[in-house]
PDB file of C-alpha atoms in Angstrom:
ATOM      1  CA  MET W1052     -92.537  -5.635-136.178  1.00 85.00           C
ATOM      2  CA  ASN W1053     -93.698  -7.503-139.525  1.00 94.00           C
ATOM      3  CA  PRO W1054     -91.154  -9.517-141.548  1.00 97.00           C
ATOM      4  CA  LYS W1055     -90.106  -8.350-145.172  1.00 98.00           C
ATOM      5  CA  HIS W1056     -89.142  -9.998-148.221  1.00 98.00           C
ATOM      6  CA  PRO W1057     -85.547  -9.433-149.632  1.00 97.00           C
ATOM      7  CA  SER W1058     -87.103  -8.084-152.798  1.00 97.00           C
ATOM      8  CA  GLU W1059     -88.460  -4.803-150.456  1.00 98.00           C
ATOM      9  CA  SER W1060     -84.716  -3.985-150.058  1.00 98.00           C
ATOM     10  CA  LEU W1061     -83.611  -4.576-153.381  1.00 98.00           C
ATOM     11  CA  THR W1062     -81.203  -1.758-154.782  1.00 98.00           C
ATOM     12  CA  ILE W1063     -79.731  -1.516-158.165  1.00 98.00           C
ATOM     13  CA  LEU W1064     -77.183   1.295-158.952  1.00 98.00           C
ATOM     14  CA  THR W1065     -75.836   1.764-162.664  1.00 97.00           C
ATOM     15  CA  ASP W1066     -73.196   3.581-163.911  1.00 96.00           C
ATOM     16  CA  LEU W1067     -70.317   3.900-166.032  1.00 95.00           C
ATOM     17  CA  VAL W1068     -66.475   3.480-165.321  1.00 96.00           C
ATOM     18  CA  LEU W1069     -65.160   6.851-166.283  1.00 97.00           C
ATOM     19  CA  PRO W1070     -61.149   7.539-166.800  1.00 97.00           C
ATOM     20  CA  SER W1071     -60.403   8.978-163.427  1.00 97.00           C
ATOM     21  CA  GLU W1072     -62.014   5.848-161.633  1.00 98.00           C
ATOM     22  CA  THR W1073     -59.566   3.659-163.582  1.00 97.00           C
ATOM     23  CA  ASN W1074     -56.071   2.070-162.820  1.00 97.00           C
ATOM     24  CA  PRO W1075     -52.959   2.064-164.950  1.00 97.00           C
ATOM     25  CA  LEU W1076     -54.404  -1.252-166.935  1.00 97.00           C
ATOM     26  CA  ASN W1077     -57.465   0.786-167.611  1.00 97.00           C
ATOM     27  CA  ASN W1078     -59.739  -1.116-164.992  1.00 97.00           C
ATOM     28  CA  LEU W1079     -61.867  -0.115-162.203  1.00 97.00           C
ATOM     29  CA  PHE W1080     -60.100   0.608-159.100  1.00 97.00           C
ATOM     30  CA  GLY W1081     -61.105  -1.759-156.458  1.00 96.00           C
ATOM     31  CA  GLY W1082     -61.709   0.688-153.933  1.00 96.00           C
ATOM     32  CA  GLU W1083     -63.851   2.648-156.341  1.00 97.00           C
ATOM     33  CA  LEU W1084     -66.264  -0.525-156.758  1.00 97.00           C
ATOM     34  CA  LEU W1085     -66.101  -1.324-152.737  1.00 97.00           C
ATOM     35  CA  ALA W1086     -67.516   2.325-152.499  1.00 97.00           C
ATOM     36  CA  ARG W1087     -70.241   1.449-154.908  1.00 98.00           C
ATOM     37  CA  MET W1088     -71.054  -1.657-153.209  1.00 98.00           C
ATOM     38  CA  ASP W1089     -71.176   0.347-150.014  1.00 98.00           C
ATOM     39  CA  ARG W1090     -73.319   2.747-151.143  1.00 98.00           C
ATOM     40  CA  ALA W1091     -76.104   0.032-152.827  1.00 98.00           C
ATOM     41  CA  ALA W1092     -75.832  -2.082-149.711  1.00 98.00           C
ATOM     42  CA  SER W1093     -76.580   0.809-147.044  1.00 98.00           C
ATOM     43  CA  ILE W1094     -79.680   1.616-149.327  1.00 98.00           C
ATOM     44  CA  ALA W1095     -80.739  -1.944-149.187  1.00 98.00           C
ATOM     45  CA  ALA W1096     -80.265  -2.060-145.553  1.00 98.00           C
ATOM     46  CA  ARG W1097     -82.037   1.686-144.976  1.00 98.00           C
ATOM     47  CA  ARG W1098     -85.011   0.173-147.052  1.00 98.00           C
ATOM     48  CA  HIS W1099     -85.244  -3.024-144.890  1.00 98.00           C
ATOM     49  CA  SER W1100     -84.766  -1.299-141.599  1.00 98.00           C
ATOM     50  CA  ARG W1101     -86.191   2.362-142.161  1.00 97.00           C
ATOM     51  CA  ARG W1102     -83.392   3.189-139.525  1.00 97.00           C
ATOM     52  CA  ILE W1103     -80.174   4.860-140.003  1.00 98.00           C
ATOM     53  CA  VAL W1104     -77.758   2.172-140.835  1.00 98.00           C
ATOM     54  CA  VAL W1105     -73.985   2.066-140.532  1.00 98.00           C
ATOM     55  CA  THR W1106     -71.323  -0.519-142.218  1.00 97.00           C
ATOM     56  CA  ALA W1107     -70.254  -3.125-139.327  1.00 95.00           C
ATOM     57  CA  SER W1108     -68.185  -5.252-141.581  1.00 93.00           C
ATOM     58  CA  VAL W1109     -67.084  -6.322-145.257  1.00 94.00           C
ATOM     59  CA  ASN W1110     -67.383  -9.804-144.730  1.00 91.00           C
ATOM     60  CA  HIS W1111     -66.515 -11.032-148.114  1.00 92.00           C
ATOM     61  CA  VAL W1112     -65.483  -9.610-151.706  1.00 95.00           C
ATOM     62  CA  ALA W1113     -64.456 -11.257-154.829  1.00 91.00           C
ATOM     63  CA  PHE W1114     -63.005  -9.231-157.615  1.00 93.00           C
ATOM     64  CA  ASN W1115     -63.342 -12.316-160.036  1.00 94.00           C
ATOM     65  CA  LYS W1116     -63.268 -10.220-163.309  1.00 96.00           C
ATOM     66  CA  ALA W1117     -61.877  -6.860-164.301  1.00 96.00           C
ATOM     67  CA  ILE W1118     -64.040  -4.092-165.107  1.00 96.00           C
ATOM     68  CA  PRO W1119     -62.728  -1.999-168.160  1.00 94.00           C
ATOM     69  CA  LEU W1120     -62.942   1.345-168.768  1.00 94.00           C
ATOM     70  CA  GLY W1121     -66.229   2.509-170.451  1.00 93.00           C
ATOM     71  CA  SER W1122     -68.068  -0.524-168.735  1.00 93.00           C
ATOM     72  CA  VAL W1123     -71.764  -0.141-167.737  1.00 96.00           C
ATOM     73  CA  VAL W1124     -71.740  -1.563-164.278  1.00 97.00           C
ATOM     74  CA  THR W1125     -74.682  -2.688-162.283  1.00 98.00           C
ATOM     75  CA  VAL W1126     -74.569  -3.195-158.502  1.00 98.00           C
ATOM     76  CA  GLU W1127     -77.570  -4.813-157.151  1.00 98.00           C
ATOM     77  CA  ALA W1128     -77.705  -5.389-153.243  1.00 98.00           C
ATOM     78  CA  LYS W1129     -80.460  -6.846-150.985  1.00 98.00           C
ATOM     79  CA  VAL W1130     -80.613  -8.033-147.503  1.00 98.00           C
ATOM     80  CA  SER W1131     -80.434 -11.792-147.383  1.00 98.00           C
ATOM     81  CA  ARG W1132     -80.867 -12.062-143.760  1.00 98.00           C
ATOM     82  CA  ALA W1133     -81.865  -9.859-140.550  1.00 98.00           C
ATOM     83  CA  PHE W1134     -80.462 -10.818-137.130  1.00 96.00           C
ATOM     84  CA  THR W1135     -81.274  -8.679-134.235  1.00 96.00           C
ATOM     85  CA  SER W1136     -80.258  -5.209-135.241  1.00 97.00           C
ATOM     86  CA  SER W1137     -77.913  -6.256-137.727  1.00 97.00           C
ATOM     87  CA  MET W1138     -78.456  -7.380-141.393  1.00 98.00           C
ATOM     88  CA  GLU W1139     -76.652  -9.252-144.029  1.00 98.00           C
ATOM     89  CA  ILE W1140     -76.497  -7.445-147.468  1.00 98.00           C
ATOM     90  CA  TYR W1141     -75.522  -9.897-150.356  1.00 98.00           C
ATOM     91  CA  ILE W1142     -74.400  -7.729-153.375  1.00 98.00           C
ATOM     92  CA  ASP W1143     -73.862  -9.081-156.847  1.00 98.00           C
ATOM     93  CA  VAL W1144     -71.920  -6.656-159.575  1.00 98.00           C
ATOM     94  CA  TRP W1145     -72.658  -7.125-163.243  1.00 98.00           C
ATOM     95  CA  ILE W1146     -71.104  -5.660-166.340  1.00 97.00           C
ATOM     96  CA  GLU W1147     -72.875  -5.440-169.826  1.00 93.00           C
ATOM     97  CA  ASP W1148     -71.377  -5.864-172.890  1.00 83.00           C
ATOM     98  CA  ARG W1149     -71.224  -2.734-174.941  1.00 78.00           C
ATOM     99  CA  GLU W1150     -71.984  -4.239-178.053  1.00 83.00           C
ATOM    100  CA  SER W1151     -74.567  -7.292-177.085  1.00 88.00           C
ATOM    101  CA  GLY W1152     -75.965  -5.582-173.957  1.00 87.00           C
ATOM    102  CA  VAL W1153     -75.472  -9.140-172.456  1.00 92.00           C
ATOM    103  CA  ARG W1154     -74.824  -9.064-168.949  1.00 95.00           C
ATOM    104  CA  THR W1155     -71.905 -10.907-166.995  1.00 96.00           C
ATOM    105  CA  LYS W1156     -71.346 -11.325-163.093  1.00 97.00           C
ATOM    106  CA  ALA W1157     -68.309  -9.753-162.631  1.00 96.00           C
ATOM    107  CA  ASN W1158     -67.945  -9.724-158.678  1.00 97.00           C
ATOM    108  CA  GLU W1159     -69.909 -10.347-155.308  1.00 96.00           C
ATOM    109  CA  ALA W1160     -69.579  -9.107-151.984  1.00 97.00           C
ATOM    110  CA  ILE W1161     -71.141  -9.792-148.614  1.00 97.00           C
ATOM    111  CA  TYR W1162     -71.599  -6.509-146.070  1.00 97.00           C
ATOM    112  CA  THR W1163     -72.900  -6.172-142.458  1.00 97.00           C
ATOM    113  CA  PHE W1164     -74.752  -3.346-141.674  1.00 98.00           C
ATOM    114  CA  VAL W1165     -76.343  -2.391-138.023  1.00 98.00           C
ATOM    115  CA  ALA W1166     -79.340  -0.437-137.863  1.00 98.00           C
ATOM    116  CA  VAL W1167     -79.241   2.316-135.082  1.00 98.00           C
ATOM    117  CA  ASN W1168     -81.157   5.146-133.683  1.00 97.00           C
ATOM    118  CA  GLU W1169     -80.234   8.822-133.411  1.00 96.00           C
ATOM    119  CA  THR W1170     -77.346   8.354-130.770  1.00 97.00           C
ATOM    120  CA  GLY W1171     -75.950   5.644-132.354  1.00 96.00           C
ATOM    121  CA  SER W1172     -77.386   2.946-130.346  1.00 97.00           C
ATOM    122  CA  PRO W1173     -78.661  -0.283-132.113  1.00 98.00           C
ATOM    123  CA  VAL W1174     -82.197  -0.988-132.772  1.00 98.00           C
ATOM    124  CA  THR W1175     -84.235  -4.043-133.640  1.00 98.00           C
ATOM    125  CA  VAL W1176     -84.826  -4.727-137.280  1.00 98.00           C
ATOM    126  CA  PRO W1177     -87.728  -6.768-139.145  1.00 98.00           C
ATOM    127  CA  GLN W1178     -86.934 -10.433-139.679  1.00 97.00           C
ATOM    128  CA  ILE W1179     -86.431 -11.755-143.598  1.00 97.00           C
ATOM    129  CA  VAL W1180     -88.744 -14.162-145.196  1.00 98.00           C
ATOM    130  CA  PRO W1181     -86.872 -15.568-148.392  1.00 97.00           C
ATOM    131  CA  GLU W1182     -88.914 -16.441-151.575  1.00 97.00           C
ATOM    132  CA  THR W1183     -86.727 -17.805-154.295  1.00 97.00           C
ATOM    133  CA  GLU W1184     -84.289 -20.862-153.959  1.00 98.00           C
ATOM    134  CA  LEU W1185     -81.187 -18.085-154.287  1.00 97.00           C
ATOM    135  CA  GLU W1186     -82.790 -16.127-151.264  1.00 97.00           C
ATOM    136  CA  LYS W1187     -83.356 -19.254-149.215  1.00 97.00           C
ATOM    137  CA  SER W1188     -80.037 -20.439-149.950  1.00 96.00           C
ATOM    138  CA  ARG W1189     -78.319 -17.379-148.917  1.00 96.00           C
ATOM    139  CA  TYR W1190     -80.580 -16.810-145.704  1.00 97.00           C
ATOM    140  CA  ASP W1191     -79.396 -19.953-144.568  1.00 94.00           C
ATOM    141  CA  ALA W1192     -75.634 -19.636-145.532  1.00 93.00           C
ATOM    142  CA  ALA W1193     -75.964 -16.260-143.468  1.00 94.00           C
ATOM    143  CA  LEU W1194     -76.308 -18.083-140.263  1.00 92.00           C
ATOM    144  CA  ARG W1195     -73.387 -20.211-140.760  1.00 91.00           C
ATOM    145  CA  ARG W1196     -71.161 -17.092-141.722  1.00 90.00           C
ATOM    146  CA  LYS W1197     -72.286 -15.309-138.688  1.00 91.00           C
ATOM    147  CA  GLN W1198     -71.505 -17.611-136.334  1.00 89.00           C
ATOM    148  CA  LEU W1199     -68.044 -18.462-138.045  1.00 87.00           C
ATOM    149  CA  SER W1200     -67.273 -14.708-137.339  1.00 86.00           C
ATOM    150  CA  LEU W1201     -68.391 -14.974-134.149  1.00 86.00           C
ATOM    151  CA  VAL W1202     -66.114 -17.943-133.155  1.00 86.00           C
ATOM    152  CA  LEU W1203     -63.386 -16.307-135.223  1.00 85.00           C
ATOM    153  CA  ALA W1204     -63.719 -13.197-133.124  1.00 85.00           C
ATOM    154  CA  GLY W1205     -63.950 -15.137-129.788  1.00 89.00           C
ATOM    155  CA  LYS W1206     -67.791 -13.952-129.263  1.00 87.00           C
ATOM    156  CA  MET W1207     -69.019 -17.410-129.309  1.00 87.00           C
ATOM    157  CA  ASN W1208     -67.896 -20.747-128.169  1.00 89.00           C
ATOM    158  CA  PRO W1209     -67.548 -23.288-131.036  1.00 86.00           C
ATOM    159  CA  HIS W1210     -69.278 -26.091-129.527  1.00 83.00           C
ATOM    160  CA  ASP W1211     -72.313 -23.686-129.445  1.00 86.00           C
ATOM    161  CA  ALA W1212     -72.206 -22.962-133.315  1.00 86.00           C
ATOM    162  CA  THR W1213     -74.767 -25.247-134.231  1.00 84.00           C
ATOM    163  CA  GLU W1214     -74.913 -24.331-137.791  1.00 82.00           C
ATOM    164  CA  LEU W1215     -71.250 -24.885-138.353  1.00 79.00           C
ATOM    165  CA  LYS W1216     -71.039 -28.142-136.492  1.00 74.00           C
ATOM    166  CA  ALA W1217     -73.857 -29.584-138.538  1.00 76.00           C
ATOM    167  CA  LEU W1218     -71.396 -29.074-141.892  1.00 75.00           C
ATOM    168  CA  PHE W1219     -69.247 -31.461-140.752  1.00 74.00           C
ATOM    169  CA  LEU W1220     -71.213 -34.213-138.931  1.00 66.00           C
TER     170      LEU W1220
END
């Protein structure tokens, strides 16, 4: 199985914020944004693995900036690291100024997807070869995030979490 570059999984979804998608403050519902991010991440994972993919976890979401009614929202997702059958997808959310067109980063998230076969059993996915400095940084951090998740779930002995230990030595 040949490794792939994160850019091969890049998925960009752009849409408007409509009145039915907003809260009483006329900002996009958080759940609506989560759904948009899940769709983009799913497509990115599918592009990378070329398999059926399922959401395994939402590892991190930062609602840093409200997204007002009428905003143009762009969700960009791509695989930051692939493990055996799972893939970490990093998502950046941008809003576009209505008058100037200037884009501002509003939110970000990290999802994990697992590639499965037709019976739902996990299958192997290609590895990732990061190219840009940002991709390399996200790739390296993905292993630390995975080890932390495994330690917290009781699936990995903290003494075996070599990447995490390296942060504190």
